[in-house]
Structure formats: structure tokens, C-alpha cells
mmCIF file of C-alpha atoms and ligand atoms in Angstrom:
data_model
loop_
_atom_site.group_PDB
_atom_site.id
_atom_site.type_symbol
_atom_site.label_atom_id
_atom_site.label_comp_id
_atom_site.label_asym_id
_atom_site.label_seq_id
_atom_site.Cartn_x
_atom_site.Cartn_y
_atom_site.Cartn_z
ATOM 1 C CA UNK A 1 101.540 119.238 17.866
ATOM 2 C CA UNK A 2 99.073 120.528 15.343
ATOM 3 C CA UNK A 3 95.894 118.626 14.633
ATOM 4 C CA UNK A 4 96.261 115.538 12.508
ATOM 5 C CA UNK A 5 93.895 115.135 9.585
ATOM 6 C CA UNK A 6 93.711 112.068 7.397
ATOM 7 C CA UNK A 7 94.098 113.172 3.783
ATOM 8 C CA UNK A 8 93.459 109.704 2.462
ATOM 9 C CA UNK A 9 94.723 106.156 2.256
ATOM 10 C CA UNK A 10 96.863 104.341 -0.259
ATOM 11 C CA UNK A 11 96.314 100.607 -0.741
ATOM 12 C CA UNK A 12 99.026 98.304 -2.013
ATOM 13 C CA UNK A 13 97.214 95.081 -2.871
ATOM 14 C CA UNK A 14 99.470 92.192 -3.765
ATOM 15 C CA UNK A 15 99.912 88.447 -3.792
ATOM 16 C CA UNK A 16 102.885 86.885 -2.079
ATOM 17 C CA UNK A 17 104.562 83.967 -3.811
ATOM 18 C CA UNK A 18 106.659 81.546 -1.775
ATOM 19 C CA UNK A 19 109.684 81.238 -4.077
ATOM 20 C CA UNK A 20 111.276 78.834 -1.613
ATOM 21 C CA UNK A 21 109.623 76.903 1.225
ATOM 22 C CA UNK A 22 108.136 79.138 3.859
ATOM 23 C CA UNK A 23 108.501 78.483 7.538
ATOM 24 C CA UNK A 24 106.519 80.979 9.534
ATOM 25 C CA UNK A 25 105.927 79.616 13.051
ATOM 26 C CA UNK A 26 103.767 78.800 15.188
ATOM 27 C CA UNK A 27 105.238 77.828 18.454
ATOM 28 C CA UNK A 28 108.237 75.526 18.424
ATOM 29 C CA UNK A 29 107.465 73.576 21.538
ATOM 30 C CA UNK A 30 107.817 70.122 20.005
ATOM 31 C CA UNK A 31 104.257 69.428 21.046
ATOM 32 C CA UNK A 32 102.746 70.191 17.673
ATOM 33 C CA UNK A 33 100.286 67.863 16.022
ATOM 34 C CA UNK A 34 102.243 65.618 13.697
ATOM 35 C CA UNK A 35 105.216 65.602 16.019
ATOM 36 C CA UNK A 36 107.230 68.259 14.182
ATOM 37 C CA UNK A 37 109.621 70.427 16.159
ATOM 38 C CA UNK A 38 108.554 73.604 14.449
ATOM 39 C CA UNK A 39 105.102 74.051 12.947
ATOM 40 C CA UNK A 40 103.804 76.731 10.624
ATOM 41 C CA UNK A 41 101.123 79.081 11.827
ATOM 42 C CA UNK A 42 97.650 78.132 10.613
ATOM 43 C CA UNK A 43 94.189 79.567 10.523
ATOM 44 C CA UNK A 44 92.304 77.409 13.054
ATOM 45 C CA UNK A 45 89.082 77.673 11.037
ATOM 46 C CA UNK A 46 90.371 75.829 7.972
ATOM 47 C CA UNK A 47 93.845 74.702 8.998
ATOM 48 C CA UNK A 48 95.436 76.666 6.148
ATOM 49 C CA UNK A 49 98.820 78.295 6.754
ATOM 50 C CA UNK A 50 98.945 82.063 6.421
ATOM 51 C CA UNK A 51 101.442 84.886 6.641
ATOM 52 C CA UNK A 52 100.625 87.108 9.617
ATOM 53 C CA UNK A 53 100.680 90.781 8.709
ATOM 54 C CA UNK A 54 102.734 91.354 11.847
ATOM 55 C CA UNK A 55 105.485 89.028 10.525
ATOM 56 C CA UNK A 56 105.707 90.831 7.198
ATOM 57 C CA UNK A 57 105.528 94.220 8.822
ATOM 58 C CA UNK A 58 108.138 93.304 11.439
ATOM 59 C CA UNK A 59 110.526 92.114 8.767
ATOM 60 C CA UNK A 60 109.944 95.248 6.691
ATOM 61 C CA UNK A 61 110.720 97.334 9.738
ATOM 62 C CA UNK A 62 113.864 95.509 10.810
ATOM 63 C CA UNK A 63 115.209 95.567 7.249
ATOM 64 C CA UNK A 64 114.592 99.310 7.045
ATOM 65 C CA UNK A 65 116.296 99.836 10.418
ATOM 66 C CA UNK A 66 119.336 97.931 9.188
ATOM 67 C CA UNK A 67 119.441 99.774 5.884
ATOM 68 C CA UNK A 68 119.401 103.116 7.692
ATOM 69 C CA UNK A 69 121.773 101.941 10.411
ATOM 70 C CA UNK A 70 119.388 102.973 13.190
ATOM 71 C CA UNK A 71 120.168 101.722 16.698
ATOM 72 C CA UNK A 72 118.052 98.683 17.635
ATOM 73 C CA UNK A 73 117.486 99.762 21.198
ATOM 74 C CA UNK A 74 114.098 98.462 22.326
ATOM 75 C CA UNK A 75 113.323 94.900 23.267
ATOM 76 C CA UNK A 76 109.797 93.895 22.209
ATOM 77 C CA UNK A 77 109.012 90.233 22.794
ATOM 78 C CA UNK A 78 111.754 88.247 21.084
ATOM 79 C CA UNK A 79 112.940 91.027 18.821
ATOM 80 C CA UNK A 80 115.025 94.098 19.416
ATOM 81 C CA UNK A 81 113.821 97.010 17.347
ATOM 82 C CA UNK A 82 114.662 100.631 16.877
ATOM 83 C CA UNK A 83 112.422 103.082 18.750
ATOM 84 C CA UNK A 84 112.902 106.821 19.070
ATOM 85 C CA UNK A 85 112.802 107.673 22.738
ATOM 86 C CA UNK A 86 112.892 111.462 22.568
ATOM 87 C CA UNK A 87 110.840 113.941 20.532
ATOM 88 C CA UNK A 88 114.018 115.501 19.061
ATOM 89 C CA UNK A 89 115.021 112.096 17.779
ATOM 90 C CA UNK A 90 111.549 111.369 16.366
ATOM 91 C CA UNK A 91 111.284 114.725 14.627
ATOM 92 C CA UNK A 92 114.845 114.880 13.331
ATOM 93 C CA UNK A 93 115.199 115.435 9.553
ATOM 94 C CA UNK A 94 111.443 115.739 9.064
ATOM 95 C CA UNK A 95 110.553 112.619 11.041
ATOM 96 C CA UNK A 96 112.205 109.264 11.754
ATOM 97 C CA UNK A 97 111.505 107.144 8.666
ATOM 98 C CA UNK A 98 111.042 104.021 10.771
ATOM 99 C CA UNK A 99 109.014 105.294 13.736
ATOM 100 C CA UNK A 100 106.739 107.528 11.674
ATOM 101 C CA UNK A 101 105.977 104.834 9.092
ATOM 102 C CA UNK A 102 105.943 101.715 11.291
ATOM 103 C CA UNK A 103 104.968 103.350 14.579
ATOM 104 C CA UNK A 104 106.306 103.055 18.076
ATOM 105 C CA UNK A 105 105.300 99.995 20.111
ATOM 106 C CA UNK A 106 102.296 100.531 22.382
ATOM 107 C CA UNK A 107 104.516 99.896 25.398
ATOM 108 C CA UNK A 108 106.734 102.805 24.388
ATOM 109 C CA UNK A 109 104.021 104.995 22.893
ATOM 110 C CA UNK A 110 105.193 108.460 23.538
ATOM 111 C CA UNK A 111 103.318 111.705 23.680
ATOM 112 C CA UNK A 112 105.330 113.005 20.742
ATOM 113 C CA UNK A 113 104.524 110.198 18.333
ATOM 114 C CA UNK A 114 102.108 110.615 15.455
ATOM 115 C CA UNK A 115 99.715 107.927 14.271
ATOM 116 C CA UNK A 116 101.347 104.943 12.591
ATOM 117 C CA UNK A 117 101.274 105.267 8.830
ATOM 118 C CA UNK A 118 101.378 101.623 7.804
ATOM 119 C CA UNK A 119 98.945 98.758 8.379
ATOM 120 C CA UNK A 120 99.743 95.299 6.991
ATOM 121 C CA UNK A 121 97.004 92.653 6.736
ATOM 122 C CA UNK A 122 97.441 88.899 7.036
ATOM 123 C CA UNK A 123 98.024 87.079 3.756
ATOM 124 C CA UNK A 124 95.879 83.962 3.497
ATOM 125 C CA UNK A 125 96.759 80.935 1.420
ATOM 126 C CA UNK A 126 94.989 81.307 -1.925
ATOM 127 C CA UNK A 127 92.227 78.855 -2.819
ATOM 128 C CA UNK A 128 94.179 77.650 -5.858
ATOM 129 C CA UNK A 129 97.239 76.866 -3.770
ATOM 130 C CA UNK A 130 95.135 75.164 -1.118
ATOM 131 C CA UNK A 131 93.634 72.950 -3.840
ATOM 132 C CA UNK A 132 97.057 72.199 -5.336
ATOM 133 C CA UNK A 133 98.521 71.332 -1.967
ATOM 134 C CA UNK A 134 95.586 69.089 -1.142
ATOM 135 C CA UNK A 135 96.224 67.174 -4.343
ATOM 136 C CA UNK A 136 99.966 67.049 -3.785
ATOM 137 C CA UNK A 137 99.700 64.672 -0.839
ATOM 138 C CA UNK A 138 102.268 66.407 1.311
ATOM 139 C CA UNK A 139 103.191 64.825 4.639
ATOM 140 C CA UNK A 140 101.056 67.309 6.537
ATOM 141 C CA UNK A 141 98.032 69.109 5.215
ATOM 142 C CA UNK A 142 99.204 72.105 3.118
ATOM 143 C CA UNK A 143 102.786 71.633 4.304
ATOM 144 C CA UNK A 144 105.936 69.599 3.823
ATOM 145 C CA UNK A 145 108.360 68.350 6.436
ATOM 146 C CA UNK A 146 111.979 69.332 6.134
ATOM 147 C CA UNK A 147 114.593 67.790 8.369
ATOM 148 C CA UNK A 148 117.465 70.018 9.295
ATOM 149 C CA UNK A 149 120.537 69.096 11.263
ATOM 150 C CA UNK A 150 121.588 71.515 13.941
ATOM 151 C CA UNK A 151 125.091 71.302 15.330
ATOM 152 C CA UNK A 152 125.550 72.126 18.979
ATOM 153 C CA UNK A 153 128.304 74.719 19.059
ATOM 154 C CA UNK A 154 129.759 73.399 22.288
ATOM 155 C CA UNK A 155 129.517 69.653 21.981
ATOM 156 C CA UNK A 156 129.448 69.439 18.143
ATOM 157 C CA UNK A 157 126.641 66.934 18.490
ATOM 158 C CA UNK A 158 124.349 66.830 15.483
ATOM 159 C CA UNK A 159 120.638 66.848 16.244
ATOM 160 C CA UNK A 160 117.997 66.458 13.542
ATOM 161 C CA UNK A 161 115.009 68.768 13.791
ATOM 162 C CA UNK A 162 111.831 68.476 11.807
ATOM 163 C CA UNK A 163 110.545 71.720 10.375
ATOM 164 C CA UNK A 164 107.176 72.217 8.811
ATOM 165 C CA UNK A 165 107.204 74.399 5.690
ATOM 166 C CA UNK A 166 104.718 75.633 3.157
ATOM 167 C CA UNK A 167 106.167 74.314 -0.108
ATOM 168 C CA UNK A 168 107.717 76.559 -2.732
ATOM 169 C CA UNK A 169 105.199 77.790 -5.277
ATOM 170 C CA UNK A 170 102.401 78.429 -2.792
ATOM 171 C CA UNK A 171 100.589 81.687 -3.367
ATOM 172 C CA UNK A 172 99.206 83.839 -0.548
ATOM 173 C CA UNK A 173 96.850 86.724 -0.895
ATOM 174 C CA UNK A 174 95.710 89.049 -2.097
ATOM 175 C CA UNK A 175 96.919 90.886 0.947
ATOM 176 C CA UNK A 176 96.688 94.570 1.624
ATOM 177 C CA UNK A 177 99.175 97.135 2.861
ATOM 178 C CA UNK A 178 97.385 100.311 3.878
ATOM 179 C CA UNK A 179 99.313 103.558 4.065
ATOM 180 C CA UNK A 180 97.716 106.559 5.743
ATOM 181 C CA UNK A 181 98.463 109.978 4.342
ATOM 182 C CA UNK A 182 98.347 112.777 6.908
ATOM 183 C CA UNK A 183 100.685 115.352 5.476
ATOM 184 C CA UNK A 184 102.658 116.299 2.416
ATOM 185 C CA UNK A 185 105.786 114.487 3.609
ATOM 186 C CA UNK A 186 103.838 111.223 3.546
ATOM 187 C CA UNK A 187 103.806 111.108 -0.271
ATOM 188 C CA UNK A 188 107.524 110.581 -0.107
ATOM 189 C CA UNK A 189 107.388 108.326 2.973
ATOM 190 C CA UNK A 190 105.516 105.774 0.907
ATOM 191 C CA UNK A 191 108.877 105.113 -0.720
ATOM 192 C CA UNK A 192 110.101 103.648 2.574
ATOM 193 C CA UNK A 193 107.309 101.067 2.336
ATOM 194 C CA UNK A 194 108.099 100.127 -1.249
ATOM 195 C CA UNK A 195 111.798 99.829 -0.495
ATOM 196 C CA UNK A 196 111.031 97.759 2.601
ATOM 197 C CA UNK A 197 109.090 95.342 0.385
ATOM 198 C CA UNK A 198 112.138 95.091 -1.878
ATOM 199 C CA UNK A 199 114.414 94.572 1.128
ATOM 200 C CA UNK A 200 112.243 91.676 2.321
ATOM 201 C CA UNK A 201 112.220 90.102 -1.150
ATOM 202 C CA UNK A 202 116.011 90.118 -1.089
ATOM 203 C CA UNK A 203 116.150 88.789 2.470
ATOM 204 C CA UNK A 204 113.668 86.211 3.746
ATOM 205 C CA UNK A 205 110.443 85.837 5.652
ATOM 206 C CA UNK A 206 110.081 83.489 8.618
ATOM 207 C CA UNK A 207 112.713 81.043 9.775
ATOM 208 C CA UNK A 208 115.520 79.161 8.101
ATOM 209 C CA UNK A 209 116.598 82.013 5.821
ATOM 210 C CA UNK A 210 120.253 81.078 5.916
ATOM 211 C CA UNK A 211 119.234 77.531 4.958
ATOM 212 C CA UNK A 212 117.287 78.630 1.926
ATOM 213 C CA UNK A 213 113.777 79.040 3.282
ATOM 214 C CA UNK A 214 111.644 82.143 3.162
ATOM 215 C CA UNK A 215 112.317 83.708 -0.225
ATOM 216 C CA UNK A 216 109.168 85.503 -1.270
ATOM 217 C CA UNK A 217 108.086 87.711 -4.157
ATOM 218 C CA UNK A 218 105.260 90.198 -4.373
ATOM 219 C CA UNK A 219 103.189 89.736 -7.524
ATOM 220 C CA UNK A 220 99.997 91.128 -9.076
ATOM 221 C CA UNK A 221 100.406 94.483 -7.388
ATOM 222 C CA UNK A 222 97.609 97.010 -7.586
ATOM 223 C CA UNK A 223 97.736 100.563 -6.250
ATOM 224 C CA UNK A 224 94.491 102.177 -5.166
ATOM 225 C CA UNK A 225 93.712 105.207 -3.068
ATOM 226 C CA UNK A 226 90.795 106.661 -1.181
ATOM 227 C CA UNK A 227 91.054 110.413 -0.792
ATOM 228 C CA UNK A 228 89.247 111.621 2.348
ATOM 229 C CA UNK A 229 87.398 114.166 0.218
ATOM 230 C CA UNK A 230 85.498 111.408 -1.519
ATOM 231 C CA UNK A 231 86.285 108.320 0.523
ATOM 232 C CA UNK A 232 83.624 106.037 -0.930
ATOM 233 C CA UNK A 233 85.096 106.415 -4.429
ATOM 234 C CA UNK A 234 88.418 104.575 -4.611
ATOM 235 C CA UNK A 235 90.698 105.679 -7.410
ATOM 236 C CA UNK A 236 93.026 103.388 -9.290
ATOM 237 C CA UNK A 237 96.632 104.223 -10.077
ATOM 238 C CA UNK A 238 98.209 101.252 -11.863
ATOM 239 C CA UNK A 239 98.888 97.529 -11.767
ATOM 240 C CA UNK A 240 102.417 96.182 -11.604
ATOM 241 C CA UNK A 241 103.862 92.713 -11.970
ATOM 242 C CA UNK A 242 106.789 93.397 -9.651
ATOM 243 C CA UNK A 243 107.812 95.729 -6.864
ATOM 244 C CA UNK A 244 110.644 96.927 -9.072
ATOM 245 C CA UNK A 245 108.119 98.224 -11.620
ATOM 246 C CA UNK A 246 106.267 99.999 -8.852
ATOM 247 C CA UNK A 247 109.496 101.504 -7.552
ATOM 248 C CA UNK A 248 110.342 102.676 -11.074
ATOM 249 C CA UNK A 249 107.006 104.532 -11.219
ATOM 250 C CA UNK A 250 107.384 106.162 -7.830
ATOM 251 C CA UNK A 251 107.794 109.709 -9.118
ATOM 252 C CA UNK A 252 104.494 109.389 -11.012
ATOM 253 C CA UNK A 253 102.809 107.886 -7.975
ATOM 254 C CA UNK A 254 103.971 110.771 -5.823
ATOM 255 C CA UNK A 255 102.601 113.267 -8.332
ATOM 256 C CA UNK A 256 99.304 111.389 -8.528
ATOM 257 C CA UNK A 257 98.945 111.465 -4.746
ATOM 258 C CA UNK A 258 99.699 115.167 -4.577
ATOM 259 C CA UNK A 259 97.001 115.800 -7.189
ATOM 260 C CA UNK A 260 94.375 113.556 -5.630
ATOM 261 C CA UNK A 261 95.018 114.141 -1.934
ATOM 262 C CA UNK A 262 96.349 117.659 -1.811
ATOM 263 C CA UNK A 263 97.773 118.838 1.500
ATOM 264 C CA UNK A 264 97.200 122.474 2.424
HETATM 265 ZN ZN1 ZN B 1 112.834 106.286 15.197
#
């Protein structure tokens, strides 16, 4: 493989709005403080819930895999994801859109794989939302308790479970999605990221999606870039209210990248 040179980085800065209650665990051991069966993940320093970048990224990846109909052939923790196992597979049609953008898991890191293009940061609960939730007197700090009934498929017995959720309307962020540009084909690969964000908006984040939880929306989107040529001077593309607006401007964004981070 030829040498890999970073041409620059694109930053998608955005807030994430919980349109419905958000239930991103935490462990579900039933030993959580407050006695809930499933707790949300929190920052131990201030007890505020947050959206781990790995959760958002994982969902973006799995949605992209499904959209492209790629085989989910690699078990990583609790999830089964698609991973190219052979160089021919990885390089096919100019590069596997999933493995090149989202990377191959460290356990399967293969000699043929290039550096991962996408980094997704954690999204922290905004100060305004933390203040609002403190004033709202929810059952648990910054969270509500939702009771769901699960039906045992064998015995038909109904068991109530208590689920901790971040209430609808909470705002997380700003968070940052960083996309590394190494070659010309990466201008177009950025589209995979934007579409993955749309796919997640139309699906759900965290648990309880089929029960209405986890609808999110990206808001207050800002596109910046740092060309390697002049890395300390970030350049600004545009602000967008929605991912759809960003997607609609993709051709212009591609052109802008080609002008500002030209590949030889
Ligand atoms: Zn692949």
C-alpha cells in the first residue's frame, strides 16, 4: 500500500436533541442506584447522562451495513457487525464504504486496512438541559422512570421492568464528528457519514426503540475543516439547521473540500 498522508480533517459539530425519551445504558444488572432495572449511562464526575460516541458511531455503522445489505459476520461484544476479512473484499469498488469509513475492529485489524476515517465524540448533556431537568423534579436526577411490561414468550407471564430514561426535549452537545481525509475518494465518502446520521434519525438510539424511545435529531450543525497545509487555521463551510439541509448541500461541500484540501 502506498504511503498514507492526511490531507485534512472535516468537523461536523452538532447538538443532539432527544425527540423522545432516551435510554442509553449503563449496565442492566438490577443493582443500579435507585433500584431501576436499566439505568442510563452517566458521567461519574457530575452524574449527568451522556451519549457515548461509541453508541452513536455503532448505530451509524449498523444502519449503514443494513442499508447496503452487507453481511454482518463478526461478533464484537454484544453486537454482530460487518467486517471485511480479505483485502479483495476491502478494496472492492474503490473501498468498502463501511470498513473504510468506520474501521475494522482492533481484534480483526488486518494488514490491508487503512486508517479509520471517522471519529465520534461523546455528547454531553447541555448545561441548559441539566438546569431544566434539575428544576423539573424528575424521579431520578436528570432522568425519568418508565415502567415497561415485558411478556415472557414461553410462559406469557407479564413482568414489569423499570427503565431509566432521559426525558424528551433534553439537548446534548455540541458533539463532534471528525472525518479524516486521506485521498480524493474521501470527499465522496463523507456522504456515507451524512447518510448514516439520517439513518439514525429515522431509526433510534439506545434501547426501547420499538416502544418509542430513542428518537433523536441533529440540530445546529456546523461544518468546519482543517486542511493539513495550514492546520492551525480552521475554515468554515456553512451552518445548517438539519441534516437534510446538509445533505442537500453535499455537492457544494465536496467541491469546497476538493478546493481546500486538494489531493495530488
Ligand atoms: Zn467491509
